[in-house]
Short mmCIF file of C-alpha atoms and ligand atoms in Angstrom, two decimals:
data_model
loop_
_atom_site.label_atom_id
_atom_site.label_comp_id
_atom_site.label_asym_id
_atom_site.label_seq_id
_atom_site.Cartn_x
_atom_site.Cartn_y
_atom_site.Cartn_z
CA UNK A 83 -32.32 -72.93 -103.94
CA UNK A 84 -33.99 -69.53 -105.26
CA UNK A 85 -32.35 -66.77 -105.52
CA UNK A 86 -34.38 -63.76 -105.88
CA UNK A 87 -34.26 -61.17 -108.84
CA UNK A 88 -34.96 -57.70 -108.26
CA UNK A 89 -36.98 -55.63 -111.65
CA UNK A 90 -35.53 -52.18 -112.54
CA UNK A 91 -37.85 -50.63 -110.04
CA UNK A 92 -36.83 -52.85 -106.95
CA UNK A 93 -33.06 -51.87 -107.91
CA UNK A 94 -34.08 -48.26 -108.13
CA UNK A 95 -35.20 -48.96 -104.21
CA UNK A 96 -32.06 -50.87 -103.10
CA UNK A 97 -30.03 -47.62 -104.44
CA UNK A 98 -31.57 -45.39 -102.39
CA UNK A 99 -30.61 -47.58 -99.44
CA UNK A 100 -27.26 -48.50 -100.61
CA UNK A 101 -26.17 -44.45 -100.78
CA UNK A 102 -27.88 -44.05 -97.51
CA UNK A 103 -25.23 -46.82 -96.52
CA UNK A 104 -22.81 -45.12 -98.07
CA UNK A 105 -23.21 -42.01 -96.91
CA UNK A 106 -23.65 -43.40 -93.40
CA UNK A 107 -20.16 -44.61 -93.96
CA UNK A 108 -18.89 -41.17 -95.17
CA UNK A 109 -20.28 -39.56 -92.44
CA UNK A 110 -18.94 -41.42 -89.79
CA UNK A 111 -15.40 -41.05 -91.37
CA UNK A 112 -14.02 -37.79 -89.66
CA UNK A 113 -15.04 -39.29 -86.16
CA UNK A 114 -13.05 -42.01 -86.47
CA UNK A 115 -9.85 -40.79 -84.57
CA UNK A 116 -8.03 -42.29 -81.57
CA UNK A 117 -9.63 -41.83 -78.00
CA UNK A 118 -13.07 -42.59 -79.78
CA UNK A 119 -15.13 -45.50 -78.02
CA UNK A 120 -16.93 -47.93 -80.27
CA UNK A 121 -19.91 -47.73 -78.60
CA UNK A 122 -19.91 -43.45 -79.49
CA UNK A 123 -19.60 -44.53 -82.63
CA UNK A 124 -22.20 -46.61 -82.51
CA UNK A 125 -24.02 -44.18 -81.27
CA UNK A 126 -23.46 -41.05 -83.85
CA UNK A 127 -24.80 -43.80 -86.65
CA UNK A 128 -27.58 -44.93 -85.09
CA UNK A 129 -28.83 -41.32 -84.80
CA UNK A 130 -27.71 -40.17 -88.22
CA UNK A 131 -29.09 -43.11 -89.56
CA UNK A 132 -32.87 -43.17 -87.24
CA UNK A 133 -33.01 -39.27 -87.49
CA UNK A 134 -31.48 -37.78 -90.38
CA UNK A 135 -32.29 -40.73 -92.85
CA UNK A 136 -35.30 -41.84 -91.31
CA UNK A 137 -33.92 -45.52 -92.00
CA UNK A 138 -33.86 -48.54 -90.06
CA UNK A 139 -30.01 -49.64 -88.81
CA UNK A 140 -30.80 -53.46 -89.83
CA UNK A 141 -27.84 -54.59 -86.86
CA UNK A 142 -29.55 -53.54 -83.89
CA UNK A 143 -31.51 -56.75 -82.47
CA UNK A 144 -30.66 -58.81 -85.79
CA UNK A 145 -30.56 -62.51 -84.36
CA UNK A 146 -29.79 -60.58 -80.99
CA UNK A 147 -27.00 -58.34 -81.90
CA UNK A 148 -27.21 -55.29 -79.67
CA UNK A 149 -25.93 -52.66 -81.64
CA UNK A 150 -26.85 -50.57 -84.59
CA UNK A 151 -23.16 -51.14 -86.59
CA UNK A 152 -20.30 -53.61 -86.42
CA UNK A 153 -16.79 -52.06 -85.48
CA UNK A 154 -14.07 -54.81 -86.16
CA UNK A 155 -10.53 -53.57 -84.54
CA UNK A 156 -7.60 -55.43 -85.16
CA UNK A 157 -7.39 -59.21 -85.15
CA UNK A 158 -11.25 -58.90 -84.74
CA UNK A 159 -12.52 -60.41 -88.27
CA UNK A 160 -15.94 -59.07 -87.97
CA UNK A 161 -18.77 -58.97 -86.08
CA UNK A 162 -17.38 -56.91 -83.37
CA UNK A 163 -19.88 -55.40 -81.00
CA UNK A 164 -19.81 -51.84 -80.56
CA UNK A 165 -18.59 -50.69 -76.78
CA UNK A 166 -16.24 -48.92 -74.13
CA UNK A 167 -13.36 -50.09 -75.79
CA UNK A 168 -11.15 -46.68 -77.04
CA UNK A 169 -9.85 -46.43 -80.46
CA UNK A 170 -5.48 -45.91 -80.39
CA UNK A 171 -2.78 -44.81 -82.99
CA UNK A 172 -2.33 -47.44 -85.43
CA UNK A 173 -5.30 -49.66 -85.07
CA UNK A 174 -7.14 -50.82 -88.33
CA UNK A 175 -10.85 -51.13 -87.81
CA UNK A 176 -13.62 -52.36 -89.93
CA UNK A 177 -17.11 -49.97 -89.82
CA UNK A 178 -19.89 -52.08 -91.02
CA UNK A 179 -23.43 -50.46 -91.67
CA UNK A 180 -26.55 -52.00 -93.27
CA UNK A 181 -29.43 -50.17 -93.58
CA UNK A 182 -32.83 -50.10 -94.16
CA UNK A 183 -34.92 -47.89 -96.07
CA UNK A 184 -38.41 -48.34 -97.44
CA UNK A 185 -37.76 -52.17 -96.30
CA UNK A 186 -34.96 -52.62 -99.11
CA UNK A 187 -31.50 -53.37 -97.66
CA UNK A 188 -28.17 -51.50 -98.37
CA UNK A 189 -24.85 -53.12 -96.84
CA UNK A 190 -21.36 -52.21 -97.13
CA UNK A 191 -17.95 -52.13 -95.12
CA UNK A 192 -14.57 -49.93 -95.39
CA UNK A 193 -11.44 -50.37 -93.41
CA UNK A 194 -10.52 -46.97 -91.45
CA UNK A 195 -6.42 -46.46 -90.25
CA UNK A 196 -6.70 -44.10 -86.53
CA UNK A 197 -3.24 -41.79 -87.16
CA UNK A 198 -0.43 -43.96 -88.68
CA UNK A 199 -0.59 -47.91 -88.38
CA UNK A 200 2.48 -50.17 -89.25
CA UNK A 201 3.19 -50.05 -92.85
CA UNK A 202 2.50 -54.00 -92.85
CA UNK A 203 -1.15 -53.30 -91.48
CA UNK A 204 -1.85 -50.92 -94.28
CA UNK A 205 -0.67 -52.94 -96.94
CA UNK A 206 -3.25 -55.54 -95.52
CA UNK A 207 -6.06 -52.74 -95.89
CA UNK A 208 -4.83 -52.01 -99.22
CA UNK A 209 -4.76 -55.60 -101.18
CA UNK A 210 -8.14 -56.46 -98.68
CA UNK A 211 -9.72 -53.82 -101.00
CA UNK A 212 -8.46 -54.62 -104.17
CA UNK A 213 -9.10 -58.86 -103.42
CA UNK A 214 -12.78 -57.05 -103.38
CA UNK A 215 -12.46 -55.18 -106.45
CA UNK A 216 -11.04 -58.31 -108.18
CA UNK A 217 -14.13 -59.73 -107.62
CA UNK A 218 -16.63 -57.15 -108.54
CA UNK A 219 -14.98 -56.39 -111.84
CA UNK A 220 -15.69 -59.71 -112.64
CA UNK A 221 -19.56 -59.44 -112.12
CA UNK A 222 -21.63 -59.73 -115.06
CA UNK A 223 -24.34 -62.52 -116.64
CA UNK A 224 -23.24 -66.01 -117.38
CA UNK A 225 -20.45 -65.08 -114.62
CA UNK A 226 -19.85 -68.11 -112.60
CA UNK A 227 -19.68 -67.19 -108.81
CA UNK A 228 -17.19 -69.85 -108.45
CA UNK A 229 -14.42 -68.15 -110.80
CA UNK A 230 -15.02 -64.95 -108.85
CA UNK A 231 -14.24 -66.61 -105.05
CA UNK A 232 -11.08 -68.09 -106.88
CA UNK A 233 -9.89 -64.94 -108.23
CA UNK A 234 -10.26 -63.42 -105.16
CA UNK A 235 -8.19 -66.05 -103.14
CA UNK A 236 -5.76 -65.58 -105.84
CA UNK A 237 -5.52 -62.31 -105.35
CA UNK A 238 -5.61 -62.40 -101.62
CA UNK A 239 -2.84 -65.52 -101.67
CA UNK A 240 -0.47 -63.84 -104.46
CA UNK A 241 0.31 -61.29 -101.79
CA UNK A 242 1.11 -63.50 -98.65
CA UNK A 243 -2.23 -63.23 -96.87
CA UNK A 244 -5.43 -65.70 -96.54
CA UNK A 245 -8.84 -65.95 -96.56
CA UNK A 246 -11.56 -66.82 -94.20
CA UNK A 247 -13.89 -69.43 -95.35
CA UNK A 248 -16.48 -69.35 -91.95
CA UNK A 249 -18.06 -66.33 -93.03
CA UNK A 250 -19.23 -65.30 -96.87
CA UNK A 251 -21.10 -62.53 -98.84
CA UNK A 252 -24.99 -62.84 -99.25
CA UNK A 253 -27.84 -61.99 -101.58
CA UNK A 254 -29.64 -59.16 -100.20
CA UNK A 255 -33.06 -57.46 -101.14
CA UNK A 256 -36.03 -57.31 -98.53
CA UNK A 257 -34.42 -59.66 -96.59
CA UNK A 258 -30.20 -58.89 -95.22
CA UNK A 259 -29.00 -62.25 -95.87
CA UNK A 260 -30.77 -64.49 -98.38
CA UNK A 261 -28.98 -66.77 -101.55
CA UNK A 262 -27.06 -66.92 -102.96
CA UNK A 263 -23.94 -67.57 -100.51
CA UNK A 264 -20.99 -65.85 -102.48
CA UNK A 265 -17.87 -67.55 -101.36
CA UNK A 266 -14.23 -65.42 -101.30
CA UNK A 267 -12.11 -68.62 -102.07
CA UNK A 268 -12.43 -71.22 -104.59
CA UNK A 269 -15.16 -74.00 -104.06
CA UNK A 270 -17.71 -76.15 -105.92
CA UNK A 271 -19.80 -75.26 -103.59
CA UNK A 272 -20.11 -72.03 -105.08
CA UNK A 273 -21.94 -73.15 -108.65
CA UNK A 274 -23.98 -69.84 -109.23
CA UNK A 275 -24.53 -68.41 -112.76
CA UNK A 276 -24.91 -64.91 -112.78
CA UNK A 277 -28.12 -63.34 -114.27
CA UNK A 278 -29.45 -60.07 -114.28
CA UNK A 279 -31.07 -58.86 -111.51
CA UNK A 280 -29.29 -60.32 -108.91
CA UNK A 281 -28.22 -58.68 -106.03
CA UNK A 282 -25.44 -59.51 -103.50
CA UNK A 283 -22.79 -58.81 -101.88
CA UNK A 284 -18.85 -59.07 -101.95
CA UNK A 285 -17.02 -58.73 -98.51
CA UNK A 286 -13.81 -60.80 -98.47
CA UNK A 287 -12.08 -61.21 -94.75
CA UNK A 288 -8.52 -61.16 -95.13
CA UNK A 289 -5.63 -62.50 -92.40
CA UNK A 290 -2.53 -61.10 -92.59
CA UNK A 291 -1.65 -64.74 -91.44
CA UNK A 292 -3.43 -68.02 -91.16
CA UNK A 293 -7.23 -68.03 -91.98
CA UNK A 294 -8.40 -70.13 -89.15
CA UNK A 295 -10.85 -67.75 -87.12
CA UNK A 296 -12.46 -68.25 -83.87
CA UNK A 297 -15.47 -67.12 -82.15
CA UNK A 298 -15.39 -64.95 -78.57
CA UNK A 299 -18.24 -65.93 -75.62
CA UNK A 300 -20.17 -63.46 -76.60
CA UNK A 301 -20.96 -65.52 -79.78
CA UNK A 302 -20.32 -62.52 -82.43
CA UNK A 303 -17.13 -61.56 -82.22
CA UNK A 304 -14.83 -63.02 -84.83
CA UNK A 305 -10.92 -63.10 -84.55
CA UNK A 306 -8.11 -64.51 -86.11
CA UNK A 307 -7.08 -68.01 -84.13
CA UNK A 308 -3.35 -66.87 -84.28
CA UNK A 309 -3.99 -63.02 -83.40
CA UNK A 310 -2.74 -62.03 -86.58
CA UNK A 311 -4.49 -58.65 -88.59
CA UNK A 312 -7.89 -59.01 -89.95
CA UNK A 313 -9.57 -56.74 -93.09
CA UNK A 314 -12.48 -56.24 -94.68
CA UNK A 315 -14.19 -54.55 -97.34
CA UNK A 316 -17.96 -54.52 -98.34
CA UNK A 317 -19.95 -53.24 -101.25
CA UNK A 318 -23.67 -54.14 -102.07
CA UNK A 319 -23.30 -55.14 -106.14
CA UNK A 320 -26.60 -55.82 -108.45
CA UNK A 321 -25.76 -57.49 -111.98
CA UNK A 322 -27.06 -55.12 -115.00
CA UNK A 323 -27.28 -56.70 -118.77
CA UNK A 324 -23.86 -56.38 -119.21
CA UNK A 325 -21.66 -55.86 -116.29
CA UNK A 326 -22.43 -54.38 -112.80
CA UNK A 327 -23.71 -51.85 -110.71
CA UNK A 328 -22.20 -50.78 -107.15
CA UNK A 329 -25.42 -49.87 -105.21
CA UNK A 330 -23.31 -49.04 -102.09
CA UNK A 331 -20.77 -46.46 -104.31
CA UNK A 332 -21.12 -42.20 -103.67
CA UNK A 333 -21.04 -40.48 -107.00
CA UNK A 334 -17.54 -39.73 -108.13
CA UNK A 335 -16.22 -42.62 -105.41
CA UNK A 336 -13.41 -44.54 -106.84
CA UNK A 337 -14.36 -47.83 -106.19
N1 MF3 B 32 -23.24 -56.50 -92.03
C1 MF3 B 32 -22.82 -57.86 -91.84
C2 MF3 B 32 -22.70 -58.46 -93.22
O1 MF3 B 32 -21.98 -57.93 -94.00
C3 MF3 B 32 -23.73 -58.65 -90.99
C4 MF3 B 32 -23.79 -58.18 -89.61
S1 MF3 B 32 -24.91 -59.15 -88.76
C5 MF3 B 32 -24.89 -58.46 -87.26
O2 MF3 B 32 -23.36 -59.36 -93.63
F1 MF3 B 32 -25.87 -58.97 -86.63
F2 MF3 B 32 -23.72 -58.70 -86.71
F3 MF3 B 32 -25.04 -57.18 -87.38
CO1 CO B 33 -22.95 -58.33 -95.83
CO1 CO B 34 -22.03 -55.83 -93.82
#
């Protein structure tokens, strides 16, 4: 059970890769309209990000994934697989972008709405970001992870939806997924003090209805078992000696 703390200098290296991320993220905003594939979206990031970055998109060929991002749509939870499929009026869909630069790791998520989506699917977007923000506000030494996953099922659960326990935020440094596990839901499982210089990050799946998820044949894809609406939001955190830093955060970028 080690988790690994990053020194000032290591931190100053995951921030240069957590506002590539970010600005990956920003980039790829004004593309995302309806009549869009996945896979050209896919495709714009892995160029902005190989090219204009001159980073590493830490996806592509990650424990076989074949694509550079993730692109969730719908009552797909995560993990979707960039491809033909065209984006319409009123989906929701999850961008997810990790990236690599000078062999740090910078990860982070946002939920993007293609024209107008039912008023039921935004407010799932909506309280999907702020069950994150619960959580990083939280973040700061002698912290336990534990009573952040519970105030973010709280949250999450105050306003009708649910949580998905299969799949959980991750310390990240050198390496994308290392300890500690962070959990979005309340479990003793979850027993992690918070010091400074740990890095990890917070990316809470929320169902608009039950929290049961299953997994498609092509063994990434995640969706809800009952087809209901899926969101997600992702930031890459690091704890500072008295409260937090969002790696993954523009300047001036409300949270
Ligand atoms: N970016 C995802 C996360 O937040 C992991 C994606 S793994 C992949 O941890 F292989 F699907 F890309
Ligand atoms: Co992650
Ligand atoms: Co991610």
């Amino acid at each position: 059970m080690a988790i690994v703390l990053k020194s000032k200098a290591e931190i100053d290296k995951m921030r240069i890769a957590g506002q590539l991320t970010a600005e990956a993220l920003q980039m790829i905003k004004t593309h995302v309209v309806a009549g869009i594939s996945t896979d050209e979206l896919d495709q714009i990031c892995h160029q902005f990000i190989t090219e204009t970055q001159q980073a590493i998109p830490a996806p592509l060929n990650y424990r076989g994934f074949p694509k550079s991002i993730c692109t969730s749509i719908n009552d797909v939870v995560c993990h979707g697989i960039p491809g033909a499929k065209k984006l319409k009026n009123g989906d929701i869909v999850n961008i997810d972008i990790t990236v690599i630069k000078d062999s740090w790791h910078g990860d982070s998520s946002k939920m993007f709405i293609v024209g107008e989506a039912p008023i039921r699917a935004v407010r799932l977007c909506k309280v999907a970001h702020e069950s994150m923000i619960v959580g990083i506000e939280m973040i700061k030494p002698g912290v336990n992870l534990r009573a952040i996953g519970k105030a973010i099922q709280e949250y999450a659960q105050g306003h009708g939806f649910s949580v998905v326990r299969e799949y959980c935020g991750h310390g990240i440094g050198q390496v994308f997924h290392e300890e500690p596990q962070v959990l979005h839901y309340d479990s003793p499982h979850n027993d992690v003090v918070l010091k400074k210089g740990m890095v990890f990050t917070i990316e809470p799946m929320i169902n608009a209805g039950r929290k049961e998820t299953r997994l498609m044949k092509d063994e990434w894809t995640v969706k809800t078992r009952d087809r209901s609406l899926s969101a997600q939001w992702e930031h890459t955190i690091a704890v500072t000696d008295d409260g937090f830093e969002v790696l993954t955060r523009l300047p001036g970028e409300p949270l």
